[in-house]
PDB file of C-alpha atoms in Angstrom:
ATOM      1  CA  MET A  17      -0.100   0.058  -0.033  1.00  0.00           C
ATOM      2  CA  LEU A  18       2.802   2.488   0.772  1.00  0.00           C
ATOM      3  CA  GLY A  19       5.302   1.103  -1.660  1.00  0.00           C
ATOM      4  CA  GLU A  20       8.935   0.812  -0.217  1.00  0.00           C
ATOM      5  CA  TYR A  21       8.304   3.251   2.597  1.00  0.00           C
ATOM      6  CA  PRO A  22       7.668   1.662   5.850  1.00  0.00           C
ATOM      7  CA  ILE A  23       5.990   3.707   8.493  1.00  0.00           C
ATOM      8  CA  VAL A  24       7.861   3.444  11.997  1.00  0.00           C
ATOM      9  CA  GLY A  25       7.693   4.242  15.543  1.00  0.00           C
ATOM     10  CA  ARG A  26       6.364   3.456  19.069  1.00  0.00           C
ATOM     11  CA  ARG A  27       4.944   6.737  20.084  1.00  0.00           C
ATOM     12  CA  ALA A  28       2.441   8.750  18.479  1.00  0.00           C
ATOM     13  CA  ALA A  29       5.068  11.726  17.816  1.00  0.00           C
ATOM     14  CA  GLU A  30       7.621   9.144  16.186  1.00  0.00           C
ATOM     15  CA  ILE A  31       4.785   7.775  14.065  1.00  0.00           C
ATOM     16  CA  ALA A  32       3.817  11.172  12.854  1.00  0.00           C
ATOM     17  CA  ALA A  33       7.500  12.270  12.479  1.00  0.00           C
ATOM     18  CA  SER A  34       7.982   9.234  10.283  1.00  0.00           C
ATOM     19  CA  VAL A  35       5.152   9.921   7.952  1.00  0.00           C
ATOM     20  CA  GLU A  36       6.106  13.740   7.768  1.00  0.00           C
ATOM     21  CA  ARG A  37       9.985  12.681   6.947  1.00  0.00           C
ATOM     22  CA  ALA A  38       8.191  10.547   4.030  1.00  0.00           C
ATOM     23  CA  ILE A  39       6.118  13.209   2.742  1.00  0.00           C
ATOM     24  CA  GLY A  40       8.892  15.687   2.678  1.00  0.00           C
ATOM     25  CA  ALA A  41      11.322  13.171   0.908  1.00  0.00           C
ATOM     26  CA  GLY A  42       8.515  12.617  -1.693  1.00  0.00           C
ATOM     27  CA  GLU A  43       8.086   9.005  -0.677  1.00  0.00           C
ATOM     28  CA  LEU A  44       4.538   9.488   0.134  1.00  0.00           C
ATOM     29  CA  PRO A  45       2.983  11.498  -2.624  1.00  0.00           C
ATOM     30  CA  PRO A  46      -0.056  13.796  -2.305  1.00  0.00           C
ATOM     31  CA  GLY A  47      -3.264  11.797  -2.315  1.00  0.00           C
ATOM     32  CA  GLN A  48      -1.553   8.399  -1.132  1.00  0.00           C
ATOM     33  CA  LEU A  49      -3.726   6.437   0.924  1.00  0.00           C
ATOM     34  CA  LEU A  50      -2.394   5.670   4.523  1.00  0.00           C
ATOM     35  CA  PRO A  51      -2.988   2.381   6.196  1.00  0.00           C
ATOM     36  CA  PRO A  52      -6.021   1.856   8.173  1.00  0.00           C
ATOM     37  CA  LEU A  53      -5.538   2.608  11.788  1.00  0.00           C
ATOM     38  CA  ARG A  54      -5.961  -0.855  13.205  1.00  0.00           C
ATOM     39  CA  GLU A  55      -3.675  -2.500  10.421  1.00  0.00           C
ATOM     40  CA  LEU A  56      -0.755  -0.072  11.157  1.00  0.00           C
ATOM     41  CA  ALA A  57      -1.278  -0.592  14.904  1.00  0.00           C
ATOM     42  CA  GLN A  58      -0.860  -4.341  14.520  1.00  0.00           C
ATOM     43  CA  ARG A  59       2.054  -3.802  12.056  1.00  0.00           C
ATOM     44  CA  LEU A  60       4.013  -1.487  14.494  1.00  0.00           C
ATOM     45  CA  GLY A  61       2.867  -3.519  17.459  1.00  0.00           C
ATOM     46  CA  VAL A  62       1.409  -0.795  19.281  1.00  0.00           C
ATOM     47  CA  ASN A  63      -2.333   0.486  20.708  1.00  0.00           C
ATOM     48  CA  PRO A  64      -4.517   1.741  17.941  1.00  0.00           C
ATOM     49  CA  ASN A  65      -5.262   4.596  19.970  1.00  0.00           C
ATOM     50  CA  THR A  66      -1.491   5.730  19.558  1.00  0.00           C
ATOM     51  CA  VAL A  67      -1.824   5.594  15.547  1.00  0.00           C
ATOM     52  CA  ALA A  68      -4.919   7.362  16.151  1.00  0.00           C
ATOM     53  CA  ALA A  69      -3.254  10.070  18.066  1.00  0.00           C
ATOM     54  CA  ALA A  70      -0.430  10.198  15.552  1.00  0.00           C
ATOM     55  CA  TYR A  71      -2.975  10.605  12.751  1.00  0.00           C
ATOM     56  CA  ARG A  72      -4.730  13.312  14.744  1.00  0.00           C
ATOM     57  CA  VAL A  73      -1.460  15.309  15.066  1.00  0.00           C
ATOM     58  CA  LEU A  74      -1.002  14.789  11.196  1.00  0.00           C
ATOM     59  CA  ARG A  75      -4.371  16.071  10.280  1.00  0.00           C
ATOM     60  CA  GLU A  76      -4.021  18.986  12.791  1.00  0.00           C
ATOM     61  CA  ARG A  77      -0.690  20.109  11.058  1.00  0.00           C
ATOM     62  CA  GLY A  78      -2.352  19.998   7.712  1.00  0.00           C
ATOM     63  CA  VAL A  79      -0.374  17.066   6.444  1.00  0.00           C
ATOM     64  CA  ILE A  80      -3.177  14.718   6.102  1.00  0.00           C
ATOM     65  CA  GLU A  81      -6.823  14.598   5.477  1.00  0.00           C
ATOM     66  CA  THR A  82      -9.264  11.724   7.115  1.00  0.00           C
ATOM     67  CA  ALA A  83     -12.621  10.656   5.645  1.00  0.00           C
ATOM     68  CA  GLY A  84     -13.821   8.260   8.142  1.00  0.00           C
ATOM     69  CA  ARG A  85     -14.244   4.710   6.906  1.00  0.00           C
ATOM     70  CA  ARG A  86     -12.679   5.771   3.635  1.00  0.00           C
ATOM     71  CA  GLY A  87      -9.413   6.257   5.115  1.00  0.00           C
ATOM     72  CA  SER A  88      -6.789   8.679   5.609  1.00  0.00           C
ATOM     73  CA  ARG A  89      -4.867  10.545   2.792  1.00  0.00           C
ATOM     74  CA  VAL A  90      -1.888  12.840   2.370  1.00  0.00           C
ATOM     75  CA  ARG A  91      -3.435  15.937   1.590  1.00  0.00           C
ATOM     76  CA  SER A  92      -2.956  17.464  -2.076  1.00  0.00           C
ATOM     77  CA  ARG A  93      -0.876  20.195  -0.771  1.00  0.00           C
ATOM     78  CA  PRO A  94       0.510  19.238   2.791  1.00  0.00           C
ATOM     79  CA  SER A  95       2.582  21.751   4.554  1.00  0.00           C
ATOM     80  CA  SER A  96       5.784  19.211   4.391  1.00  0.00           C
ATOM     81  CA  THR A  97       5.414  18.530   0.554  1.00  0.00           C
ATOM     82  CA  PRO A  98       8.589  19.188  -1.307  1.00  0.00           C
ATOM     83  CA  ARG A  99       8.675  22.693  -3.297  1.00  0.00           C
ATOM     84  CA  GLU A 100       9.113  21.143  -6.632  1.00  0.00           C
ATOM     85  CA  TRP A 101       5.915  19.223  -6.223  1.00  0.00           C
ATOM     86  CA  ILE A 102       3.837  22.302  -5.246  1.00  0.00           C
ATOM     87  CA  GLY A 103       5.013  24.334  -8.296  1.00  0.00           C
ATOM     88  CA  VAL A 104       5.941  27.367  -6.336  1.00  0.00           C
ATOM     89  CA  ASP A 105       8.082  29.818  -8.119  1.00  0.00           C
ATOM     90  CA  ALA A 106      10.358  31.575  -5.764  1.00  0.00           C
ATOM     91  CA  GLY A 107      11.983  34.013  -8.393  1.00  0.00           C
ATOM     92  CA  GLY A 108      13.087  37.034  -6.728  1.00  0.00           C
ATOM     93  CA  ALA A 109      12.724  35.971  -3.391  1.00  0.00           C
ATOM     94  CA  ARG A 110      15.102  36.807  -0.806  1.00  0.00           C
ATOM     95  CA  ASP A 111      16.684  34.272   1.660  1.00  0.00           C
ATOM     96  CA  LEU A 112      15.708  35.203   5.004  1.00  0.00           C
ATOM     97  CA  SER A 113      17.031  31.963   6.848  1.00  0.00           C
ATOM     98  CA  SER A 114      20.199  33.385   7.943  1.00  0.00           C
ATOM     99  CA  GLY A 115      18.760  36.207   9.810  1.00  0.00           C
ATOM    100  CA  ASN A 116      21.393  38.500   8.307  1.00  0.00           C
ATOM    101  CA  PRO A 117      20.441  41.354   5.885  1.00  0.00           C
ATOM    102  CA  ASP A 118      21.669  41.091   2.322  1.00  0.00           C
ATOM    103  CA  PRO A 119      24.896  43.028   2.101  1.00  0.00           C
ATOM    104  CA  ALA A 120      23.939  44.357  -1.356  1.00  0.00           C
ATOM    105  CA  LEU A 121      21.189  46.321   0.420  1.00  0.00           C
ATOM    106  CA  LEU A 122      23.212  47.797   3.126  1.00  0.00           C
ATOM    107  CA  PRO A 123      24.436  51.497   2.841  1.00  0.00           C
ATOM    108  CA  PRO A 124      28.089  52.039   2.328  1.00  0.00           C
ATOM    109  CA  LEU A 125      29.796  52.066   5.860  1.00  0.00           C
ATOM    110  CA  GLY A 126      32.934  53.805   4.749  1.00  0.00           C
ATOM    111  CA  PRO A 127      32.139  57.452   5.348  1.00  0.00           C
ATOM    112  CA  PRO A 128      30.537  57.088   8.818  1.00  0.00           C
ATOM    113  CA  LEU A 129      33.557  55.057  10.107  1.00  0.00           C
TER     114      LEU A 129
END
C-alpha cells in the first residue's frame, strides 16, 4: 500500500514524524492512502489509540486529511510537500533563513567610520 516506505515508531510523535519525513522526501505523494489505524497498529505492535493520536497530530498540522471509513490520505498540498511538487516559483525571493540582511542592500559604511 505504501510502496517501499515503512512507517515506523512506537509513540504517536515518532509515527507522525515518520510520515512527515516520508512526505517531505517525496516517498509518500499527495493523495497517497495511509494504512487503516488497526492495520498500522498491528504492524507496529502498538495500541490503535497511539496510531489514532499520530493521525490526529498529522491532521491538525495539515499533512493528512481523514474521511472516516474511507481512510486517511496525504493532503494534495501538505505543509511538508517538497517545493518542486507544489510548483511554487520563488524567483526574486530573498533568503531570510540566516537572519542577516543582504549585504548588497546595506548602505556603504566607509563614510561614517
